[in-house]
JSON list of C-alpha atoms in Angstrom, two decimals:
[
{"chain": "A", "resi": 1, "resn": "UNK", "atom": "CA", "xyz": [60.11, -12.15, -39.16]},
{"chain": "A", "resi": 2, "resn": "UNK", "atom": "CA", "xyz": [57.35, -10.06, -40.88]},
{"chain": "A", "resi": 3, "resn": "UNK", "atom": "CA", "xyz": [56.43, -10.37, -44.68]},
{"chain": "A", "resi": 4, "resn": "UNK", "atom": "CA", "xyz": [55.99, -7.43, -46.67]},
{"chain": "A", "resi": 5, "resn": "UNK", "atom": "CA", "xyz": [53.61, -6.80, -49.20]},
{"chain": "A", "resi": 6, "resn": "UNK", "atom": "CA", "xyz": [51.24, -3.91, -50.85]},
{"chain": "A", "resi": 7, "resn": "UNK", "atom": "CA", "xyz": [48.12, -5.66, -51.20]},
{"chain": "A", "resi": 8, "resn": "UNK", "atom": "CA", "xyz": [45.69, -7.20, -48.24]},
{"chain": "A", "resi": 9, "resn": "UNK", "atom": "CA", "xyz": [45.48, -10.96, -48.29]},
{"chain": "A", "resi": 10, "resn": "UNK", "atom": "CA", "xyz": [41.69, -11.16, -47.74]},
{"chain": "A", "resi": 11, "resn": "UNK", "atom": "CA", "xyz": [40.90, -9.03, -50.62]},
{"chain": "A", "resi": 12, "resn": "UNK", "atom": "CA", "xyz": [43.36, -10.49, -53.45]},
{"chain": "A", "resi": 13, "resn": "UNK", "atom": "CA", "xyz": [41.70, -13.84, -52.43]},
{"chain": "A", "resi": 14, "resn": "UNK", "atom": "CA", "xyz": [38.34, -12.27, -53.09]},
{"chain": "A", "resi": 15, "resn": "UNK", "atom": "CA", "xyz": [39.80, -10.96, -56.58]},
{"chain": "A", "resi": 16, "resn": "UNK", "atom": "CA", "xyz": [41.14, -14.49, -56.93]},
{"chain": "A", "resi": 17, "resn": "UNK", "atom": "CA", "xyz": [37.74, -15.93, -56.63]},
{"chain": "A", "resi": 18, "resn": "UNK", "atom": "CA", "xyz": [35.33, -13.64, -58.29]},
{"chain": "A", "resi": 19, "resn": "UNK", "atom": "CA", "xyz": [37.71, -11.78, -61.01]},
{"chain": "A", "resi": 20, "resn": "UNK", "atom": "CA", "xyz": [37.32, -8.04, -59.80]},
{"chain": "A", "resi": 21, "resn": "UNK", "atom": "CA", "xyz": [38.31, -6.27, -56.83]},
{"chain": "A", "resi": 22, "resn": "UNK", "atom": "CA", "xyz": [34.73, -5.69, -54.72]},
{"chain": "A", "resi": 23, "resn": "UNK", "atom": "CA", "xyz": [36.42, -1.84, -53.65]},
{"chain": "A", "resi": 24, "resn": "UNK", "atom": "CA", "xyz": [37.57, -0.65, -57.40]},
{"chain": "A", "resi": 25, "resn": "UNK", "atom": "CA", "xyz": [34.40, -1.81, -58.42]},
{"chain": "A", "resi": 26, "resn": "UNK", "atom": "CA", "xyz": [32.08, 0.02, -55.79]},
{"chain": "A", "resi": 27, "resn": "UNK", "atom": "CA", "xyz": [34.73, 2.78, -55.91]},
{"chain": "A", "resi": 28, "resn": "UNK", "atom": "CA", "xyz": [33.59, 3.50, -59.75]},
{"chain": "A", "resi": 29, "resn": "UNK", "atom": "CA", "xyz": [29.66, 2.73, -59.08]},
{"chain": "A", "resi": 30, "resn": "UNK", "atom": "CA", "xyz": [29.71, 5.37, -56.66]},
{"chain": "A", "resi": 31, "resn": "UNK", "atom": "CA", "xyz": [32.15, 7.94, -58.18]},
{"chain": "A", "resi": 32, "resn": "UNK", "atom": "CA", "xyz": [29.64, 8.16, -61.00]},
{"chain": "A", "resi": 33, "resn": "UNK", "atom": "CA", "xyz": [26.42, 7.88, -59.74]},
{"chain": "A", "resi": 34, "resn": "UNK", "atom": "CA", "xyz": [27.58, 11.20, -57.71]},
{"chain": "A", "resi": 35, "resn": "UNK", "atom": "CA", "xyz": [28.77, 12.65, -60.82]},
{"chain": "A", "resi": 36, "resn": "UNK", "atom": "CA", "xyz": [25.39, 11.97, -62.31]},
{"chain": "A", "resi": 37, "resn": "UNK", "atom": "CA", "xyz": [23.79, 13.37, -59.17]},
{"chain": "A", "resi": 38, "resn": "UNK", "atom": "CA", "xyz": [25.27, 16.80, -59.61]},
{"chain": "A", "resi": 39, "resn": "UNK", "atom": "CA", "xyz": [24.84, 17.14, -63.01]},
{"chain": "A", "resi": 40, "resn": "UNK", "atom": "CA", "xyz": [20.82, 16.14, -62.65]},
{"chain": "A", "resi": 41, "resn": "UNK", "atom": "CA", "xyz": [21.07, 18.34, -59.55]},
{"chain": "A", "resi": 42, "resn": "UNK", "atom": "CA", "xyz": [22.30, 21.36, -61.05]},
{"chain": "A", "resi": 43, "resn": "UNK", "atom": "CA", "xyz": [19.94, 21.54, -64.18]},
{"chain": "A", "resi": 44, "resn": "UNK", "atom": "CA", "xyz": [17.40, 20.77, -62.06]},
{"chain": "A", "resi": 45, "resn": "UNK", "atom": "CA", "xyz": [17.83, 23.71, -59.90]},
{"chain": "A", "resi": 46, "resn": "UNK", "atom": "CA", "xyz": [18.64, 26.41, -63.21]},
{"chain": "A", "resi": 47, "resn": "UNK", "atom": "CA", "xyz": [14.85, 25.25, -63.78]},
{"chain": "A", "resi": 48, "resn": "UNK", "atom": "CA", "xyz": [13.36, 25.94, -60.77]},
{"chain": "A", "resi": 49, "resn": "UNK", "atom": "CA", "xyz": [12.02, 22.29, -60.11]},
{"chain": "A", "resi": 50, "resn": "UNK", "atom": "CA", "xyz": [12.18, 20.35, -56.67]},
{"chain": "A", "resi": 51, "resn": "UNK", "atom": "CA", "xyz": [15.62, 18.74, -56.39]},
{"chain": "A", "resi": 52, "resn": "UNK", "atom": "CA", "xyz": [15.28, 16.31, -53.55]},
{"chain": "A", "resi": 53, "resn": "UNK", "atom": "CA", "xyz": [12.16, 14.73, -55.44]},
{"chain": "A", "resi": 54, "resn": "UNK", "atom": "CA", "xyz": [13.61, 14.37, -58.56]},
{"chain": "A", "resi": 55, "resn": "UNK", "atom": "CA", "xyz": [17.05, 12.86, -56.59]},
{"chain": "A", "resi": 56, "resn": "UNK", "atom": "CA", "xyz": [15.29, 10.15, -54.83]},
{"chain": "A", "resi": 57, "resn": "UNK", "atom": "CA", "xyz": [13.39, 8.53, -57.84]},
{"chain": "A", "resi": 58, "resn": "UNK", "atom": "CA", "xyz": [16.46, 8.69, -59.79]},
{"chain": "A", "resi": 59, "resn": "UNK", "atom": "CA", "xyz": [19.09, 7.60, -57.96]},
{"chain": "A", "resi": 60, "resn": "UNK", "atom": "CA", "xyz": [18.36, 4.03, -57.43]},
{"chain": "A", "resi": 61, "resn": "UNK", "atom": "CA", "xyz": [17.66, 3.59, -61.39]},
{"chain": "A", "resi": 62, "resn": "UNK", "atom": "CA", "xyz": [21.03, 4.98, -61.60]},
{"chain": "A", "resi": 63, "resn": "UNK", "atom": "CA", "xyz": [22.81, 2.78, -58.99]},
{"chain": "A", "resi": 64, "resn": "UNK", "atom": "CA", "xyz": [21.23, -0.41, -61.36]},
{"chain": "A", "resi": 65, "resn": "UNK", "atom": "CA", "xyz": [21.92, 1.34, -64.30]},
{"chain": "A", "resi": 66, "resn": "UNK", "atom": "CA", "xyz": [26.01, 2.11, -62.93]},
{"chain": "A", "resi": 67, "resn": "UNK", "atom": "CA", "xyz": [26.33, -1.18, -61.55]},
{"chain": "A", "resi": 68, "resn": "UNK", "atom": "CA", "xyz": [25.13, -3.08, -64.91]},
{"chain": "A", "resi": 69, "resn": "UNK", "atom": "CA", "xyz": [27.31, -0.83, -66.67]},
{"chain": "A", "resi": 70, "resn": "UNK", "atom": "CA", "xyz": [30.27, -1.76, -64.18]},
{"chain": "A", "resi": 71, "resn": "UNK", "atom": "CA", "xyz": [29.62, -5.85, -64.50]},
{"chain": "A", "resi": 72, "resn": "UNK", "atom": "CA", "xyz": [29.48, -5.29, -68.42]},
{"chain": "A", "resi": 73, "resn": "UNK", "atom": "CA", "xyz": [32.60, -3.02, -68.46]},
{"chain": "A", "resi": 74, "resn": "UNK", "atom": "CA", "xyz": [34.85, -5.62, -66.10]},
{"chain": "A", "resi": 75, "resn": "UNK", "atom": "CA", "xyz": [33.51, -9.14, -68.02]},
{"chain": "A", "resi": 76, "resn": "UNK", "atom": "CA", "xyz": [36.29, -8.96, -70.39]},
{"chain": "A", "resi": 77, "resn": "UNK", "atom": "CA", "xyz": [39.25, -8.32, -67.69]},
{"chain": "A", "resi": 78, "resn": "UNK", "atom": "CA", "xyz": [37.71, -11.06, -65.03]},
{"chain": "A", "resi": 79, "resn": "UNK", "atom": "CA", "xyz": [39.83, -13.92, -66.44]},
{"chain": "A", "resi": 80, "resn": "UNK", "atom": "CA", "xyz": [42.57, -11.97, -66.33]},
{"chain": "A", "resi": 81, "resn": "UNK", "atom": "CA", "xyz": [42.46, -10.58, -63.13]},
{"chain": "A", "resi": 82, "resn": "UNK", "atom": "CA", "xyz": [42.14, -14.18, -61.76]},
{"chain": "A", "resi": 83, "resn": "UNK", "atom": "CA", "xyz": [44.67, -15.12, -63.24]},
{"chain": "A", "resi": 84, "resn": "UNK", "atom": "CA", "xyz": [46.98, -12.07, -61.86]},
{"chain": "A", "resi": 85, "resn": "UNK", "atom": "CA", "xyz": [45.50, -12.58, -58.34]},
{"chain": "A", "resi": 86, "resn": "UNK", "atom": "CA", "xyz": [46.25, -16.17, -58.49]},
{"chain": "A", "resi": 87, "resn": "UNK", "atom": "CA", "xyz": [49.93, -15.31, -59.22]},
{"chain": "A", "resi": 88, "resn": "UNK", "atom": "CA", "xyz": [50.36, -12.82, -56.08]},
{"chain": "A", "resi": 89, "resn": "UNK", "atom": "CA", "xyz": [48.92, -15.20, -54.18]},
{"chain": "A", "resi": 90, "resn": "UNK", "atom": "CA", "xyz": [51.79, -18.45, -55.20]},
{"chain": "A", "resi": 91, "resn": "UNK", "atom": "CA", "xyz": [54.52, -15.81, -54.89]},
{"chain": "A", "resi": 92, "resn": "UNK", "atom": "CA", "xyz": [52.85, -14.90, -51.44]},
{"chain": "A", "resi": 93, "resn": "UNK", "atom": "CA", "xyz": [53.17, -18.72, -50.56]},
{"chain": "A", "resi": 94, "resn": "UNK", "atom": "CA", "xyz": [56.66, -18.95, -51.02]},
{"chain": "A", "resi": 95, "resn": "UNK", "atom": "CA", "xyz": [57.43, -16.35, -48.93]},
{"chain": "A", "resi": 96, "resn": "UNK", "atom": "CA", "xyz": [55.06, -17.30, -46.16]},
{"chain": "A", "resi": 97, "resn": "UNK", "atom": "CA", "xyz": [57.89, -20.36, -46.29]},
{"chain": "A", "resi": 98, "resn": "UNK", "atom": "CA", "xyz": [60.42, -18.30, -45.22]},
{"chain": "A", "resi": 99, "resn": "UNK", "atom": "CA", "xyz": [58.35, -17.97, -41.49]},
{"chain": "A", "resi": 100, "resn": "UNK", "atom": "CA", "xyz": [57.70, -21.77, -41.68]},
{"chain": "A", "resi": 101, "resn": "UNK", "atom": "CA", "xyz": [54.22, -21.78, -42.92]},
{"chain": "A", "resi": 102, "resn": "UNK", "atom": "CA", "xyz": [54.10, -25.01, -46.08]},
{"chain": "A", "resi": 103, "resn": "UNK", "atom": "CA", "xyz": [51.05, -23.42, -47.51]},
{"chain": "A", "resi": 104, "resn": "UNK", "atom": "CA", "xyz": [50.07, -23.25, -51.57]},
{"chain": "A", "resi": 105, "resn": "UNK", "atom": "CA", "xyz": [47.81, -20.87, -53.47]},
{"chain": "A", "resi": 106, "resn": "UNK", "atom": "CA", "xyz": [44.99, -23.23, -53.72]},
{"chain": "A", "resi": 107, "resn": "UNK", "atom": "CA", "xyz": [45.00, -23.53, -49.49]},
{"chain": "A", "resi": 108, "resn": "UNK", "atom": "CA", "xyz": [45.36, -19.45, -49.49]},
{"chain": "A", "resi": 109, "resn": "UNK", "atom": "CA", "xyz": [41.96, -19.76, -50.93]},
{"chain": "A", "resi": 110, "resn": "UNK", "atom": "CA", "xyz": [40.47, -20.93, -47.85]},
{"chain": "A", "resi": 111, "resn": "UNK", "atom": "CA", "xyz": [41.77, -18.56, -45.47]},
{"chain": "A", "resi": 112, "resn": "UNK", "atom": "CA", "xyz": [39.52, -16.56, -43.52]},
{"chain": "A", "resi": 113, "resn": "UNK", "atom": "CA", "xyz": [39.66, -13.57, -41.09]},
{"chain": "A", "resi": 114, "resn": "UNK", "atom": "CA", "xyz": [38.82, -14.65, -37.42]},
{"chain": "A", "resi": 115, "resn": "UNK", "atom": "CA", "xyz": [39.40, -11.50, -35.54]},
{"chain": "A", "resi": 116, "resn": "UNK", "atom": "CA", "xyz": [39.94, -7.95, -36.14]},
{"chain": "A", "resi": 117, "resn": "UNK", "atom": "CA", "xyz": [41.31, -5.52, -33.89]},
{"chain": "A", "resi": 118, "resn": "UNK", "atom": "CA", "xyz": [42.17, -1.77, -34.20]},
{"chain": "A", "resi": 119, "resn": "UNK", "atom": "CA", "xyz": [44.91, 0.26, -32.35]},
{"chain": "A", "resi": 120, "resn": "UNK", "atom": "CA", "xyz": [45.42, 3.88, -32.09]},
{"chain": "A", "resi": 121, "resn": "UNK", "atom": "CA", "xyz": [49.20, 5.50, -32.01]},
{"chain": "A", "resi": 122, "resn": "UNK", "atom": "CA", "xyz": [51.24, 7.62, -32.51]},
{"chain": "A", "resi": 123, "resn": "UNK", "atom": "CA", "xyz": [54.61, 8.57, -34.79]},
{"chain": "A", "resi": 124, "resn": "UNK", "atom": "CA", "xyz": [57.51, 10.53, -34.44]},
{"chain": "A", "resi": 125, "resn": "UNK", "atom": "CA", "xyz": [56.05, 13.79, -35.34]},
{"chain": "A", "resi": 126, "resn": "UNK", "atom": "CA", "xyz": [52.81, 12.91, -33.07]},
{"chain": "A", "resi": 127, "resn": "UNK", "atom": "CA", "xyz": [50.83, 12.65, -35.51]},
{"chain": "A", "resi": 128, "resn": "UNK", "atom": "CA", "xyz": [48.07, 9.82, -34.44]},
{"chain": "A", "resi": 129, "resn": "UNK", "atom": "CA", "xyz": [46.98, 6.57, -36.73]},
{"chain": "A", "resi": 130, "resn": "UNK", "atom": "CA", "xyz": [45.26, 3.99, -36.70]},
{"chain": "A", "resi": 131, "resn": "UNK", "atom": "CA", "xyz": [46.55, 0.55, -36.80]},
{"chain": "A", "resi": 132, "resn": "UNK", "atom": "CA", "xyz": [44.54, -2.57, -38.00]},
{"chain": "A", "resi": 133, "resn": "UNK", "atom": "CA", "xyz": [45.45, -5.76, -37.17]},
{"chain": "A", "resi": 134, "resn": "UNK", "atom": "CA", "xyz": [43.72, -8.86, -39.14]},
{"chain": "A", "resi": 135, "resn": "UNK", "atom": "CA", "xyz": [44.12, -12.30, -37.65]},
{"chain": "A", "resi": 136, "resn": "UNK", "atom": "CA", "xyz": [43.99, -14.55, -40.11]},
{"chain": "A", "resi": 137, "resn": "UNK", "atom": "CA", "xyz": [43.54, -18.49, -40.33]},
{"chain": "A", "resi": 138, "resn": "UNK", "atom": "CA", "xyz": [45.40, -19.88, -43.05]},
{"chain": "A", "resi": 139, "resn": "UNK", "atom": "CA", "xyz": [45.72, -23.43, -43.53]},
{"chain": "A", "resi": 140, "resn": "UNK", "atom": "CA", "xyz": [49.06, -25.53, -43.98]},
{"chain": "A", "resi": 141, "resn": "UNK", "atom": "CA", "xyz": [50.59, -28.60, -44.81]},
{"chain": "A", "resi": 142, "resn": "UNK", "atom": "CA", "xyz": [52.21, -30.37, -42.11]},
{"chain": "A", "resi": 143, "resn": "UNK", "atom": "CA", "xyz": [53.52, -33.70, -41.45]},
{"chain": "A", "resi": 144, "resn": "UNK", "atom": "CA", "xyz": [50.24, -35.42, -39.66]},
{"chain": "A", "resi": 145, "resn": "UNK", "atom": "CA", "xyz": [47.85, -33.56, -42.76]},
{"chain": "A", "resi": 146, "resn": "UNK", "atom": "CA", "xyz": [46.04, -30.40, -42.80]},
{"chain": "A", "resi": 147, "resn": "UNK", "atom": "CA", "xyz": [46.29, -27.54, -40.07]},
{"chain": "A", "resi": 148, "resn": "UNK", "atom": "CA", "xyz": [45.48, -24.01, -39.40]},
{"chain": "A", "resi": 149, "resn": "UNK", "atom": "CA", "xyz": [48.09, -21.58, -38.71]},
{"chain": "A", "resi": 150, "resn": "UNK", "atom": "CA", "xyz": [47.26, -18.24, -36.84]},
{"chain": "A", "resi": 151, "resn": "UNK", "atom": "CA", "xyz": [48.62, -15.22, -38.80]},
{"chain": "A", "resi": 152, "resn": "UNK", "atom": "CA", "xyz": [48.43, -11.46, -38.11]},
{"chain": "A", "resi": 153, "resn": "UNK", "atom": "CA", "xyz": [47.96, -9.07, -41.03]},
{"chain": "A", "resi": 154, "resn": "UNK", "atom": "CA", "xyz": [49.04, -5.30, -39.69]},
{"chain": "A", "resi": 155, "resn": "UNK", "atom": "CA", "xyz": [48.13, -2.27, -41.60]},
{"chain": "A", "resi": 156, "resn": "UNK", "atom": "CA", "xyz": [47.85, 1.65, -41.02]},
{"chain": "A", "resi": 157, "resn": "UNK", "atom": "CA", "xyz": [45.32, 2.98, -42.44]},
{"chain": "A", "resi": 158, "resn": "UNK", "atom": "CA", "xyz": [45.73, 4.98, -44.96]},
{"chain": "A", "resi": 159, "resn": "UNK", "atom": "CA", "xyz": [49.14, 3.86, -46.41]},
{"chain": "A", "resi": 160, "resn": "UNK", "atom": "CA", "xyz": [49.65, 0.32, -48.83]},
{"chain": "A", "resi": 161, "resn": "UNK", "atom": "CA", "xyz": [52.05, -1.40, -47.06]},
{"chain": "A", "resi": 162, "resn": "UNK", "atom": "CA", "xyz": [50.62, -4.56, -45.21]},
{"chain": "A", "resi": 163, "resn": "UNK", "atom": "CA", "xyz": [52.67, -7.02, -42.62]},
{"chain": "A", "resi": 164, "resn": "UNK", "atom": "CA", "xyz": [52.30, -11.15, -42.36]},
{"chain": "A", "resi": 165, "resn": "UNK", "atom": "CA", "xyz": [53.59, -12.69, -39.43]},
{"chain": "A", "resi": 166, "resn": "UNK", "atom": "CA", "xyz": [53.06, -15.44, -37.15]},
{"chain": "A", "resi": 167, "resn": "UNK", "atom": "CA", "xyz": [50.39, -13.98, -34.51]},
{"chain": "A", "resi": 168, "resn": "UNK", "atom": "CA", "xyz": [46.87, -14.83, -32.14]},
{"chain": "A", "resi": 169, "resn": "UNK", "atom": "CA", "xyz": [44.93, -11.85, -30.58]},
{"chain": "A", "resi": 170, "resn": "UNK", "atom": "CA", "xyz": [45.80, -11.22, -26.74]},
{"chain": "A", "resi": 171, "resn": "UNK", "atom": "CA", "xyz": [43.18, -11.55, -24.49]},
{"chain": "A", "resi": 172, "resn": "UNK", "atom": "CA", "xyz": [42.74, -8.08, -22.25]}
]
């Protein structure tokens, strides 16, 4: 039996932990430090001055300057994300009881990725994808104390649907 959900696990623990989501907020440093890029680009080339000198002294001030601006602009929404990310991640333990694994949120926390392994296919139409499986080590409660349990996350690329189910990598 798979689980399905429209997150990954490993990154709405990270969110759970820190507040913000480490791609959103690189996804916004970089959208506007190229944004500022053109813009210093373009009026730099209507007057006639050397682009590629002016680019590389001024785009690591602006990467500080963007990031700062990020940090500052997420600081009032950390709590709350937490908070949010802590709730996906409870509902995601009661469903990981439904394939026998007596986990909570706070043991979620300490999961961690062990292997990673990529797969290349393809659908109906023959159109190729890529398939990412994440192994996963999750630990549970069981009778005799604290154990790990193997899971595999599987994703294709490109969509937002992710799979949990019981799984180890196969040795080739």
């Amino acid at each position: 039996m798979k689980i399905r959900i429209n997150y990954d696990l490993l990154s709405k623990i990270r969110e759970a932990e820190l507040g913000f989501s480490l791609q959103k907020y690189t996804k916004y440093v970089f959208t506007y430090l190229c944004i500022q890029s053109t813009v210093y680009t373009s009026l730099n080339a209507a007057r006639g001055e050397d682009i590629f000198k002016g680019l590389l002294s001024t785009i690591p001030l602006w990467f500080i300057i963007d990031t700062f601006l990020a940090e500052i602009l997420t600081l009032p929404f950390k709590q709350n994300k937490k908070s949010l990310a802590l709730s996906k991640l409870a509902d995601l333990s009661i469903m990981l009881r439904d394939i026998n694994v007596n986990t909570n949120c706070e043991l979620l926390l300490e999961s961690y990725v062990y292997d990673t392994k990529y797969k290349l296919g393809f659908n109906d139409k023959l159109l190729p994808y890529i398939k990412k499986d994440k192994y996963i080590m999750v630990p549970a409660i069981s009778n005799i104390g604290k154990k790990d349990v193997p899971l595999v996350q599987e994703h294709i690329i490109g969509s937002r649907e992710y799979s949990i189910s019981h799984g180890t990598p196969k040795k080739c």
